[in-house]
Amino acid sequence: MSTISTTVNVSGMTCGHCVSSVSEELESLAGVETIDVDLNAGGVSSVTITSTQELSPSEVGEAVAEAGYLVVSNQA
């Protein structure tokens, strides 16, 4: 089974707790297997989501917003 990698840039994360909040919300999306966060404290962090199905930018954005953060740009 192939996987799809989606990378989003998230602003406002500053610590490990922020990373776990965002990861927890994203892991609840259908098909998500792993979350890899490159934390840039206080700046824009890169979040790479590996999933078994295509994720829409809106569902990713909503999950990040649910954790209290903002997706600042979205690239496939």
mmCIF file with all atom_site columns, N, CA and C in Angstrom:
data_model
loop_
_atom_site.group_PDB
_atom_site.id
_atom_site.type_symbol
_atom_site.label_atom_id
_atom_site.label_alt_id
_atom_site.label_comp_id
_atom_site.label_asym_id
_atom_site.label_entity_id
_atom_site.label_seq_id
_atom_site.pdbx_PDB_ins_code
_atom_site.Cartn_x
_atom_site.Cartn_y
_atom_site.Cartn_z
_atom_site.occupancy
_atom_site.B_iso_or_equiv
_atom_site.pdbx_formal_charge
_atom_site.auth_seq_id
_atom_site.auth_comp_id
_atom_site.auth_asym_id
_atom_site.auth_atom_id
_atom_site.pdbx_PDB_model_num
ATOM 1   N N  . MET A 1 1  ? 0.846  -1.191 0.000  1.00 0.00 ? 1  MET A N  1
ATOM 2   C CA . MET A 1 1  ? 0.000  0.000  0.000  1.00 0.00 ? 1  MET A CA 1
ATOM 3   C C  . MET A 1 1  ? 0.881  1.241  0.000  1.00 0.00 ? 1  MET A C  1
ATOM 4   N N  . SER A 1 2  ? 0.583  2.154  -0.890 1.00 0.00 ? 2  SER A N  1
ATOM 5   C CA . SER A 1 2  ? 1.405  3.357  -0.958 1.00 0.00 ? 2  SER A CA 1
ATOM 6   C C  . SER A 1 2  ? 0.919  4.406  0.032  1.00 0.00 ? 2  SER A C  1
ATOM 7   N N  . THR A 1 3  ? 1.836  5.271  0.388  1.00 0.00 ? 3  THR A N  1
ATOM 8   C CA . THR A 1 3  ? 1.476  6.351  1.303  1.00 0.00 ? 3  THR A CA 1
ATOM 9   C C  . THR A 1 3  ? 1.676  7.688  0.614  1.00 0.00 ? 3  THR A C  1
ATOM 10  N N  . ILE A 1 4  ? 0.991  8.684  1.139  1.00 0.00 ? 4  ILE A N  1
ATOM 11  C CA . ILE A 1 4  ? 1.052  10.040 0.610  1.00 0.00 ? 4  ILE A CA 1
ATOM 12  C C  . ILE A 1 4  ? 1.667  10.915 1.699  1.00 0.00 ? 4  ILE A C  1
ATOM 13  N N  . SER A 1 5  ? 2.598  11.767 1.311  1.00 0.00 ? 5  SER A N  1
ATOM 14  C CA . SER A 1 5  ? 3.223  12.671 2.261  1.00 0.00 ? 5  SER A CA 1
ATOM 15  C C  . SER A 1 5  ? 2.714  14.088 2.004  1.00 0.00 ? 5  SER A C  1
ATOM 16  N N  . THR A 1 6  ? 2.204  14.734 3.045  1.00 0.00 ? 6  THR A N  1
ATOM 17  C CA . THR A 1 6  ? 1.685  16.092 2.950  1.00 0.00 ? 6  THR A CA 1
ATOM 18  C C  . THR A 1 6  ? 2.454  16.950 3.944  1.00 0.00 ? 6  THR A C  1
ATOM 19  N N  . THR A 1 7  ? 2.997  18.078 3.479  1.00 0.00 ? 7  THR A N  1
ATOM 20  C CA . THR A 1 7  ? 3.727  18.964 4.383  1.00 0.00 ? 7  THR A CA 1
ATOM 21  C C  . THR A 1 7  ? 3.001  20.295 4.497  1.00 0.00 ? 7  THR A C  1
ATOM 22  N N  . VAL A 1 8  ? 2.804  20.731 5.731  1.00 0.00 ? 8  VAL A N  1
ATOM 23  C CA . VAL A 1 8  ? 2.180  22.032 5.974  1.00 0.00 ? 8  VAL A CA 1
ATOM 24  C C  . VAL A 1 8  ? 3.075  22.839 6.899  1.00 0.00 ? 8  VAL A C  1
ATOM 25  N N  . ASN A 1 9  ? 2.992  24.154 6.783  1.00 0.00 ? 9  ASN A N  1
ATOM 26  C CA . ASN A 1 9  ? 3.732  25.041 7.669  1.00 0.00 ? 9  ASN A CA 1
ATOM 27  C C  . ASN A 1 9  ? 2.769  25.594 8.696  1.00 0.00 ? 9  ASN A C  1
ATOM 28  N N  . VAL A 1 10 ? 3.142  25.455 9.965  1.00 0.00 ? 10 VAL A N  1
ATOM 29  C CA . VAL A 1 10 ? 2.262  25.842 11.056 1.00 0.00 ? 10 VAL A CA 1
ATOM 30  C C  . VAL A 1 10 ? 2.959  26.904 11.898 1.00 0.00 ? 10 VAL A C  1
ATOM 31  N N  . SER A 1 11 ? 2.252  28.014 12.156 1.00 0.00 ? 11 SER A N  1
ATOM 32  C CA . SER A 1 11 ? 2.844  29.056 12.989 1.00 0.00 ? 11 SER A CA 1
ATOM 33  C C  . SER A 1 11 ? 2.319  28.969 14.408 1.00 0.00 ? 11 SER A C  1
ATOM 34  N N  . GLY A 1 12 ? 3.122  29.447 15.346 1.00 0.00 ? 12 GLY A N  1
ATOM 35  C CA . GLY A 1 12 ? 2.692  29.563 16.730 1.00 0.00 ? 12 GLY A CA 1
ATOM 36  C C  . GLY A 1 12 ? 3.115  28.459 17.672 1.00 0.00 ? 12 GLY A C  1
ATOM 37  N N  . MET A 1 13 ? 3.698  27.379 17.162 1.00 0.00 ? 13 MET A N  1
ATOM 38  C CA . MET A 1 13 ? 4.122  26.302 18.058 1.00 0.00 ? 13 MET A CA 1
ATOM 39  C C  . MET A 1 13 ? 5.455  26.683 18.707 1.00 0.00 ? 13 MET A C  1
ATOM 40  N N  . THR A 1 14 ? 5.560  26.466 20.020 1.00 0.00 ? 14 THR A N  1
ATOM 41  C CA . THR A 1 14 ? 6.778  26.878 20.724 1.00 0.00 ? 14 THR A CA 1
ATOM 42  C C  . THR A 1 14 ? 7.463  25.767 21.499 1.00 0.00 ? 14 THR A C  1
ATOM 43  N N  . CYS A 1 15 ? 6.775  24.641 21.727 1.00 0.00 ? 15 CYS A N  1
ATOM 44  C CA . CYS A 1 15 ? 7.360  23.621 22.599 1.00 0.00 ? 15 CYS A CA 1
ATOM 45  C C  . CYS A 1 15 ? 6.818  22.230 22.269 1.00 0.00 ? 15 CYS A C  1
ATOM 46  N N  . GLY A 1 16 ? 7.311  21.243 22.992 1.00 0.00 ? 16 GLY A N  1
ATOM 47  C CA . GLY A 1 16 ? 6.880  19.871 22.793 1.00 0.00 ? 16 GLY A CA 1
ATOM 48  C C  . GLY A 1 16 ? 5.397  19.662 23.019 1.00 0.00 ? 16 GLY A C  1
ATOM 49  N N  . HIS A 1 17 ? 4.813  20.425 23.954 1.00 0.00 ? 17 HIS A N  1
ATOM 50  C CA . HIS A 1 17 ? 3.376  20.298 24.205 1.00 0.00 ? 17 HIS A CA 1
ATOM 51  C C  . HIS A 1 17 ? 2.587  20.737 22.972 1.00 0.00 ? 17 HIS A C  1
ATOM 52  N N  . CYS A 1 18 ? 3.055  21.806 22.325 1.00 0.00 ? 18 CYS A N  1
ATOM 53  C CA . CYS A 1 18 ? 2.411  22.288 21.093 1.00 0.00 ? 18 CYS A CA 1
ATOM 54  C C  . CYS A 1 18 ? 2.450  21.191 20.022 1.00 0.00 ? 18 CYS A C  1
ATOM 55  N N  . VAL A 1 19 ? 3.632  20.572 19.891 1.00 0.00 ? 19 VAL A N  1
ATOM 56  C CA . VAL A 1 19 ? 3.815  19.506 18.906 1.00 0.00 ? 19 VAL A CA 1
ATOM 57  C C  . VAL A 1 19 ? 2.852  18.360 19.173 1.00 0.00 ? 19 VAL A C  1
ATOM 58  N N  . SER A 1 20 ? 2.720  17.956 20.452 1.00 0.00 ? 20 SER A N  1
ATOM 59  C CA . SER A 1 20 ? 1.829  16.825 20.740 1.00 0.00 ? 20 SER A CA 1
ATOM 60  C C  . SER A 1 20 ? 0.369  17.192 20.526 1.00 0.00 ? 20 SER A C  1
ATOM 61  N N  . SER A 1 21 ? -0.022 18.445 20.805 1.00 0.00 ? 21 SER A N  1
ATOM 62  C CA . SER A 1 21 ? -1.407 18.880 20.561 1.00 0.00 ? 21 SER A CA 1
ATOM 63  C C  . SER A 1 21 ? -1.751 18.793 19.076 1.00 0.00 ? 21 SER A C  1
ATOM 64  N N  . VAL A 1 22 ? -0.872 19.327 18.247 1.00 0.00 ? 22 VAL A N  1
ATOM 65  C CA . VAL A 1 22 ? -1.099 19.310 16.795 1.00 0.00 ? 22 VAL A CA 1
ATOM 66  C C  . VAL A 1 22 ? -1.077 17.871 16.278 1.00 0.00 ? 22 VAL A C  1
ATOM 67  N N  . SER A 1 23 ? -0.093 17.083 16.735 1.00 0.00 ? 23 SER A N  1
ATOM 68  C CA . SER A 1 23 ? 0.018  15.693 16.280 1.00 0.00 ? 23 SER A CA 1
ATOM 69  C C  . SER A 1 23 ? -1.233 14.898 16.634 1.00 0.00 ? 23 SER A C  1
ATOM 70  N N  . GLU A 1 24 ? -1.737 15.102 17.850 1.00 0.00 ? 24 GLU A N  1
ATOM 71  C CA . GLU A 1 24 ? -2.926 14.382 18.315 1.00 0.00 ? 24 GLU A CA 1
ATOM 72  C C  . GLU A 1 24 ? -4.132 14.675 17.424 1.00 0.00 ? 24 GLU A C  1
ATOM 73  N N  . GLU A 1 25 ? -4.338 15.958 17.088 1.00 0.00 ? 25 GLU A N  1
ATOM 74  C CA . GLU A 1 25 ? -5.465 16.324 16.221 1.00 0.00 ? 25 GLU A CA 1
ATOM 75  C C  . GLU A 1 25 ? -5.302 15.740 14.823 1.00 0.00 ? 25 GLU A C  1
ATOM 76  N N  . LEU A 1 26 ? -4.087 15.821 14.278 1.00 0.00 ? 26 LEU A N  1
ATOM 77  C CA . LEU A 1 26 ? -3.858 15.303 12.926 1.00 0.00 ? 26 LEU A CA 1
ATOM 78  C C  . LEU A 1 26 ? -3.984 13.786 12.866 1.00 0.00 ? 26 LEU A C  1
ATOM 79  N N  . GLU A 1 27 ? -3.551 13.098 13.935 1.00 0.00 ? 27 GLU A N  1
ATOM 80  C CA . GLU A 1 27 ? -3.646 11.641 13.959 1.00 0.00 ? 27 GLU A CA 1
ATOM 81  C C  . GLU A 1 27 ? -5.093 11.157 13.962 1.00 0.00 ? 27 GLU A C  1
ATOM 82  N N  . SER A 1 28 ? -6.024 12.027 14.331 1.00 0.00 ? 28 SER A N  1
ATOM 83  C CA . SER A 1 28 ? -7.433 11.635 14.347 1.00 0.00 ? 28 SER A CA 1
ATOM 84  C C  . SER A 1 28 ? -8.055 11.645 12.943 1.00 0.00 ? 28 SER A C  1
ATOM 85  N N  . LEU A 1 29 ? -7.333 12.211 11.959 1.00 0.00 ? 29 LEU A N  1
ATOM 86  C CA . LEU A 1 29 ? -7.846 12.231 10.587 1.00 0.00 ? 29 LEU A CA 1
ATOM 87  C C  . LEU A 1 29 ? -7.735 10.827 9.975  1.00 0.00 ? 29 LEU A C  1
ATOM 88  N N  . ALA A 1 30 ? -8.689 10.495 9.125  1.00 0.00 ? 30 ALA A N  1
ATOM 89  C CA . ALA A 1 30 ? -8.711 9.171  8.490  1.00 0.00 ? 30 ALA A CA 1
ATOM 90  C C  . ALA A 1 30 ? -7.473 8.936  7.640  1.00 0.00 ? 30 ALA A C  1
ATOM 91  N N  . GLY A 1 31 ? -6.846 7.775  7.839  1.00 0.00 ? 31 GLY A N  1
ATOM 92  C CA . GLY A 1 31 ? -5.726 7.385  6.994  1.00 0.00 ? 31 GLY A CA 1
ATOM 93  C C  . GLY A 1 31 ? -4.363 7.853  7.454  1.00 0.00 ? 31 GLY A C  1
ATOM 94  N N  . VAL A 1 32 ? -4.314 8.736  8.463  1.00 0.00 ? 32 VAL A N  1
ATOM 95  C CA . VAL A 1 32 ? -3.022 9.271  8.907  1.00 0.00 ? 32 VAL A CA 1
ATOM 96  C C  . VAL A 1 32 ? -2.240 8.191  9.643  1.00 0.00 ? 32 VAL A C  1
ATOM 97  N N  . GLU A 1 33 ? -0.969 8.015  9.240  1.00 0.00 ? 33 GLU A N  1
ATOM 98  C CA . GLU A 1 33 ? -0.113 7.011  9.865  1.00 0.00 ? 33 GLU A CA 1
ATOM 99  C C  . GLU A 1 33 ? 0.929  7.632  10.775 1.00 0.00 ? 33 GLU A C  1
ATOM 100 N N  . THR A 1 34 ? 1.665  8.630  10.279 1.00 0.00 ? 34 THR A N  1
ATOM 101 C CA . THR A 1 34 ? 2.696  9.262  11.104 1.00 0.00 ? 34 THR A CA 1
ATOM 102 C C  . THR A 1 34 ? 2.690  10.775 10.929 1.00 0.00 ? 34 THR A C  1
ATOM 103 N N  . ILE A 1 35 ? 3.162  11.457 11.957 1.00 0.00 ? 35 ILE A N  1
ATOM 104 C CA . ILE A 1 35 ? 3.309  12.909 11.945 1.00 0.00 ? 35 ILE A CA 1
ATOM 105 C C  . ILE A 1 35 ? 4.765  13.197 12.299 1.00 0.00 ? 35 ILE A C  1
ATOM 106 N N  . ASP A 1 36 ? 5.426  14.029 11.512 1.00 0.00 ? 36 ASP A N  1
ATOM 107 C CA . ASP A 1 36 ? 6.802  14.412 11.808 1.00 0.00 ? 36 ASP A CA 1
ATOM 108 C C  . ASP A 1 36 ? 6.853  15.935 11.855 1.00 0.00 ? 36 ASP A C  1
ATOM 109 N N  . VAL A 1 37 ? 7.183  16.470 13.033 1.00 0.00 ? 37 VAL A N  1
ATOM 110 C CA . VAL A 1 37 ? 7.193  17.920 13.208 1.00 0.00 ? 37 VAL A CA 1
ATOM 111 C C  . VAL A 1 37 ? 8.623  18.415 13.352 1.00 0.00 ? 37 VAL A C  1
ATOM 112 N N  . ASP A 1 38 ? 8.978  19.395 12.521 1.00 0.00 ? 38 ASP A N  1
ATOM 113 C CA . ASP A 1 38 ? 10.272 20.065 12.640 1.00 0.00 ? 38 ASP A CA 1
ATOM 114 C C  . ASP A 1 38 ? 9.982  21.391 13.338 1.00 0.00 ? 38 ASP A C  1
ATOM 115 N N  . LEU A 1 39 ? 10.113 21.380 14.674 1.00 0.00 ? 39 LEU A N  1
ATOM 116 C CA . LEU A 1 39 ? 9.725  22.530 15.486 1.00 0.00 ? 39 LEU A CA 1
ATOM 117 C C  . LEU A 1 39 ? 10.700 23.690 15.336 1.00 0.00 ? 39 LEU A C  1
ATOM 118 N N  . ASN A 1 40 ? 10.144 24.857 14.997 1.00 0.00 ? 40 ASN A N  1
ATOM 119 C CA . ASN A 1 40 ? 10.900 26.100 14.951 1.00 0.00 ? 40 ASN A CA 1
ATOM 120 C C  . ASN A 1 40 ? 10.210 27.005 15.971 1.00 0.00 ? 40 ASN A C  1
ATOM 121 N N  . ALA A 1 41 ? 10.663 26.931 17.227 1.00 0.00 ? 41 ALA A N  1
ATOM 122 C CA . ALA A 1 41 ? 9.981  27.596 18.341 1.00 0.00 ? 41 ALA A CA 1
ATOM 123 C C  . ALA A 1 41 ? 9.736  29.071 18.073 1.00 0.00 ? 41 ALA A C  1
ATOM 124 N N  . GLY A 1 42 ? 8.457  29.451 18.128 1.00 0.00 ? 42 GLY A N  1
ATOM 125 C CA . GLY A 1 42 ? 8.070  30.837 17.938 1.00 0.00 ? 42 GLY A CA 1
ATOM 126 C C  . GLY A 1 42 ? 7.997  31.276 16.491 1.00 0.00 ? 42 GLY A C  1
ATOM 127 N N  . GLY A 1 43 ? 8.461  30.419 15.584 1.00 0.00 ? 43 GLY A N  1
ATOM 128 C CA . GLY A 1 43 ? 8.422  30.756 14.160 1.00 0.00 ? 43 GLY A CA 1
ATOM 129 C C  . GLY A 1 43 ? 7.450  29.859 13.431 1.00 0.00 ? 43 GLY A C  1
ATOM 130 N N  . VAL A 1 44 ? 7.810  29.481 12.219 1.00 0.00 ? 44 VAL A N  1
ATOM 131 C CA . VAL A 1 44 ? 6.965  28.606 11.415 1.00 0.00 ? 44 VAL A CA 1
ATOM 132 C C  . VAL A 1 44 ? 7.575  27.211 11.437 1.00 0.00 ? 44 VAL A C  1
ATOM 133 N N  . SER A 1 45 ? 6.804  26.246 11.905 1.00 0.00 ? 45 SER A N  1
ATOM 134 C CA . SER A 1 45 ? 7.265  24.862 11.989 1.00 0.00 ? 45 SER A CA 1
ATOM 135 C C  . SER A 1 45 ? 6.735  24.068 10.809 1.00 0.00 ? 45 SER A C  1
ATOM 136 N N  . SER A 1 46 ? 7.532  23.121 10.344 1.00 0.00 ? 46 SER A N  1
ATOM 137 C CA . SER A 1 46 ? 7.132  22.272 9.234  1.00 0.00 ? 46 SER A CA 1
ATOM 138 C C  . SER A 1 46 ? 6.557  20.972 9.792  1.00 0.00 ? 46 SER A C  1
ATOM 139 N N  . VAL A 1 47 ? 5.364  20.619 9.336  1.00 0.00 ? 47 VAL A N  1
ATOM 140 C CA . VAL A 1 47 ? 4.701  19.401 9.798  1.00 0.00 ? 47 VAL A CA 1
ATOM 141 C C  . VAL A 1 47 ? 4.475  18.501 8.591  1.00 0.00 ? 47 VAL A C  1
ATOM 142 N N  . THR A 1 48 ? 5.059  17.306 8.631  1.00 0.00 ? 48 THR A N  1
ATOM 143 C CA . THR A 1 48 ? 4.893  16.354 7.530  1.00 0.00 ? 48 THR A CA 1
ATOM 144 C C  . THR A 1 48 ? 3.980  15.226 8.000  1.00 0.00 ? 48 THR A C  1
ATOM 145 N N  . ILE A 1 49 ? 2.920  15.006 7.245  1.00 0.00 ? 49 ILE A N  1
ATOM 146 C CA . ILE A 1 49 ? 1.910  14.007 7.585  1.00 0.00 ? 49 ILE A CA 1
ATOM 147 C C  . ILE A 1 49 ? 2.005  12.884 6.559  1.00 0.00 ? 49 ILE A C  1
ATOM 148 N N  . THR A 1 50 ? 2.172  11.652 7.023  1.00 0.00 ? 50 THR A N  1
ATOM 149 C CA . THR A 1 50 ? 2.173  10.495 6.121  1.00 0.00 ? 50 THR A CA 1
ATOM 150 C C  . THR A 1 50 ? 0.836  9.791  6.294  1.00 0.00 ? 50 THR A C  1
ATOM 151 N N  . SER A 1 51 ? 0.138  9.582  5.172  1.00 0.00 ? 51 SER A N  1
ATOM 152 C CA . SER A 1 51 ? -1.195 8.986  5.242  1.00 0.00 ? 51 SER A CA 1
ATOM 153 C C  . SER A 1 51 ? -1.402 8.004  4.100  1.00 0.00 ? 51 SER A C  1
ATOM 154 N N  . THR A 1 52 ? -2.420 7.177  4.249  1.00 0.00 ? 52 THR A N  1
ATOM 155 C CA . THR A 1 52 ? -2.733 6.194  3.215  1.00 0.00 ? 52 THR A CA 1
ATOM 156 C C  . THR A 1 52 ? -3.735 6.740  2.206  1.00 0.00 ? 52 THR A C  1
ATOM 157 N N  . GLN A 1 53 ? -4.248 7.928  2.449  1.00 0.00 ? 53 GLN A N  1
ATOM 158 C CA . GLN A 1 53 ? -5.162 8.555  1.501  1.00 0.00 ? 53 GLN A CA 1
ATOM 159 C C  . GLN A 1 53 ? -4.897 10.050 1.452  1.00 0.00 ? 53 GLN A C  1
ATOM 160 N N  . GLU A 1 54 ? -5.363 10.675 0.369  1.00 0.00 ? 54 GLU A N  1
ATOM 161 C CA . GLU A 1 54 ? -5.194 12.110 0.166  1.00 0.00 ? 54 GLU A CA 1
ATOM 162 C C  . GLU A 1 54 ? -5.905 12.875 1.280  1.00 0.00 ? 54 GLU A C  1
ATOM 163 N N  . LEU A 1 55 ? -5.216 13.882 1.835  1.00 0.00 ? 55 LEU A N  1
ATOM 164 C CA . LEU A 1 55 ? -5.840 14.729 2.857  1.00 0.00 ? 55 LEU A CA 1
ATOM 165 C C  . LEU A 1 55 ? -6.152 16.073 2.223  1.00 0.00 ? 55 LEU A C  1
ATOM 166 N N  . SER A 1 56 ? -7.347 16.583 2.462  1.00 0.00 ? 56 SER A N  1
ATOM 167 C CA . SER A 1 56 ? -7.669 17.884 1.890  1.00 0.00 ? 56 SER A CA 1
ATOM 168 C C  . SER A 1 56 ? -7.045 18.979 2.747  1.00 0.00 ? 56 SER A C  1
ATOM 169 N N  . PRO A 1 57 ? -6.594 20.060 2.104  1.00 0.00 ? 57 PRO A N  1
ATOM 170 C CA . PRO A 1 57 ? -6.017 21.170 2.876  1.00 0.00 ? 57 PRO A CA 1
ATOM 171 C C  . PRO A 1 57 ? -6.972 21.685 3.947  1.00 0.00 ? 57 PRO A C  1
ATOM 172 N N  . SER A 1 58 ? -8.290 21.652 3.663  1.00 0.00 ? 58 SER A N  1
ATOM 173 C CA . SER A 1 58 ? -9.240 22.158 4.656  1.00 0.00 ? 58 SER A CA 1
ATOM 174 C C  . SER A 1 58 ? -9.302 21.274 5.888  1.00 0.00 ? 58 SER A C  1
ATOM 175 N N  . GLU A 1 59 ? -9.259 19.927 5.714  1.00 0.00 ? 59 GLU A N  1
ATOM 176 C CA . GLU A 1 59 ? -9.321 19.069 6.910  1.00 0.00 ? 59 GLU A CA 1
ATOM 177 C C  . GLU A 1 59 ? -8.037 19.159 7.728  1.00 0.00 ? 59 GLU A C  1
ATOM 178 N N  . VAL A 1 60 ? -6.887 19.315 7.048  1.00 0.00 ? 60 VAL A N  1
ATOM 179 C CA . VAL A 1 60 ? -5.630 19.497 7.760  1.00 0.00 ? 60 VAL A CA 1
ATOM 180 C C  . VAL A 1 60 ? -5.664 20.826 8.516  1.00 0.00 ? 60 VAL A C  1
ATOM 181 N N  . GLY A 1 61 ? -6.113 21.881 7.834  1.00 0.00 ? 61 GLY A N  1
ATOM 182 C CA . GLY A 1 61 ? -6.208 23.207 8.459  1.00 0.00 ? 61 GLY A CA 1
ATOM 183 C C  . GLY A 1 61 ? -7.128 23.205 9.660  1.00 0.00 ? 61 GLY A C  1
ATOM 184 N N  . GLU A 1 62 ? -8.259 22.511 9.545  1.00 0.00 ? 62 GLU A N  1
ATOM 185 C CA . GLU A 1 62 ? -9.214 22.438 10.658 1.00 0.00 ? 62 GLU A CA 1
ATOM 186 C C  . GLU A 1 62 ? -8.627 21.693 11.847 1.00 0.00 ? 62 GLU A C  1
ATOM 187 N N  . ALA A 1 63 ? -7.883 20.617 11.587 1.00 0.00 ? 63 ALA A N  1
ATOM 188 C CA . ALA A 1 63 ? -7.272 19.845 12.673 1.00 0.00 ? 63 ALA A CA 1
ATOM 189 C C  . ALA A 1 63 ? -6.227 20.685 13.401 1.00 0.00 ? 63 ALA A C  1
ATOM 190 N N  . VAL A 1 64 ? -5.422 21.425 12.635 1.00 0.00 ? 64 VAL A N  1
ATOM 191 C CA . VAL A 1 64 ? -4.400 22.293 13.238 1.00 0.00 ? 64 VAL A CA 1
ATOM 192 C C  . VAL A 1 64 ? -5.072 23.414 14.028 1.00 0.00 ? 64 VAL A C  1
ATOM 193 N N  . ALA A 1 65 ? -6.142 23.982 13.472 1.00 0.00 ? 65 ALA A N  1
ATOM 194 C CA . ALA A 1 65 ? -6.875 25.047 14.163 1.00 0.00 ? 65 ALA A CA 1
ATOM 195 C C  . ALA A 1 65 ? -7.506 24.537 15.453 1.00 0.00 ? 65 ALA A C  1
ATOM 196 N N  . GLU A 1 66 ? -7.978 23.287 15.421 1.00 0.00 ? 66 GLU A N  1
ATOM 197 C CA . GLU A 1 66 ? -8.579 22.660 16.595 1.00 0.00 ? 66 GLU A CA 1
ATOM 198 C C  . GLU A 1 66 ? -7.567 22.595 17.745 1.00 0.00 ? 66 GLU A C  1
ATOM 199 N N  . ALA A 1 67 ? -6.290 22.431 17.385 1.00 0.00 ? 67 ALA A N  1
ATOM 200 C CA . ALA A 1 67 ? -5.209 22.393 18.384 1.00 0.00 ? 67 ALA A CA 1
ATOM 201 C C  . ALA A 1 67 ? -4.800 23.815 18.809 1.00 0.00 ? 67 ALA A C  1
ATOM 202 N N  . GLY A 1 68 ? -5.313 24.818 18.111 1.00 0.00 ? 68 GLY A N  1
ATOM 203 C CA . GLY A 1 68 ? -5.042 26.211 18.486 1.00 0.00 ? 68 GLY A CA 1
ATOM 204 C C  . GLY A 1 68 ? -3.940 26.885 17.687 1.00 0.00 ? 68 GLY A C  1
ATOM 205 N N  . TYR A 1 69 ? -3.612 26.336 16.521 1.00 0.00 ? 69 TYR A N  1
ATOM 206 C CA . TYR A 1 69 ? -2.545 26.896 15.712 1.00 0.00 ? 69 TYR A CA 1
ATOM 207 C C  . TYR A 1 69 ? -3.030 27.186 14.305 1.00 0.00 ? 69 TYR A C  1
ATOM 208 N N  . LEU A 1 70 ? -2.159 27.747 13.470 1.00 0.00 ? 70 LEU A N  1
ATOM 209 C CA . LEU A 1 70 ? -2.571 28.208 12.156 1.00 0.00 ? 70 LEU A CA 1
ATOM 210 C C  . LEU A 1 70 ? -1.660 27.645 11.070 1.00 0.00 ? 70 LEU A C  1
ATOM 211 N N  . VAL A 1 71 ? -2.262 27.080 10.022 1.00 0.00 ? 71 VAL A N  1
ATOM 212 C CA . VAL A 1 71 ? -1.489 26.662 8.854  1.00 0.00 ? 71 VAL A CA 1
ATOM 213 C C  . VAL A 1 71 ? -1.249 27.920 8.036  1.00 0.00 ? 71 VAL A C  1
ATOM 214 N N  . VAL A 1 72 ? 0.027  28.246 7.784  1.00 0.00 ? 72 VAL A N  1
ATOM 215 C CA . VAL A 1 72 ? 0.342  29.470 7.062  1.00 0.00 ? 72 VAL A CA 1
ATOM 216 C C  . VAL A 1 72 ? 0.561  29.277 5.569  1.00 0.00 ? 72 VAL A C  1
ATOM 217 N N  . SER A 1 73 ? 0.961  28.080 5.152  1.00 0.00 ? 73 SER A N  1
ATOM 218 C CA . SER A 1 73 ? 1.010  27.795 3.712  1.00 0.00 ? 73 SER A CA 1
ATOM 219 C C  . SER A 1 73 ? 0.977  26.294 3.548  1.00 0.00 ? 73 SER A C  1
ATOM 220 N N  . ASN A 1 74 ? 0.458  25.865 2.451  1.00 0.00 ? 74 ASN A N  1
ATOM 221 C CA . ASN A 1 74 ? 0.213  24.437 2.246  1.00 0.00 ? 74 ASN A CA 1
ATOM 222 C C  . ASN A 1 74 ? 0.844  24.016 0.940  1.00 0.00 ? 74 ASN A C  1
ATOM 223 N N  . GLN A 1 75 ? 1.747  23.055 0.991  1.00 0.00 ? 75 GLN A N  1
ATOM 224 C CA . GLN A 1 75 ? 2.297  22.538 -0.271 1.00 0.00 ? 75 GLN A CA 1
ATOM 225 C C  . GLN A 1 75 ? 2.164  21.027 -0.279 1.00 0.00 ? 75 GLN A C  1
ATOM 226 N N  . ALA A 1 76 ? 1.919  20.490 -1.465 1.00 0.00 ? 76 ALA A N  1
ATOM 227 C CA . ALA A 1 76 ? 1.715  19.036 -1.584 1.00 0.00 ? 76 ALA A CA 1
ATOM 228 C C  . ALA A 1 76 ? 3.041  18.310 -1.564 1.00 0.00 ? 76 ALA A C  1
#
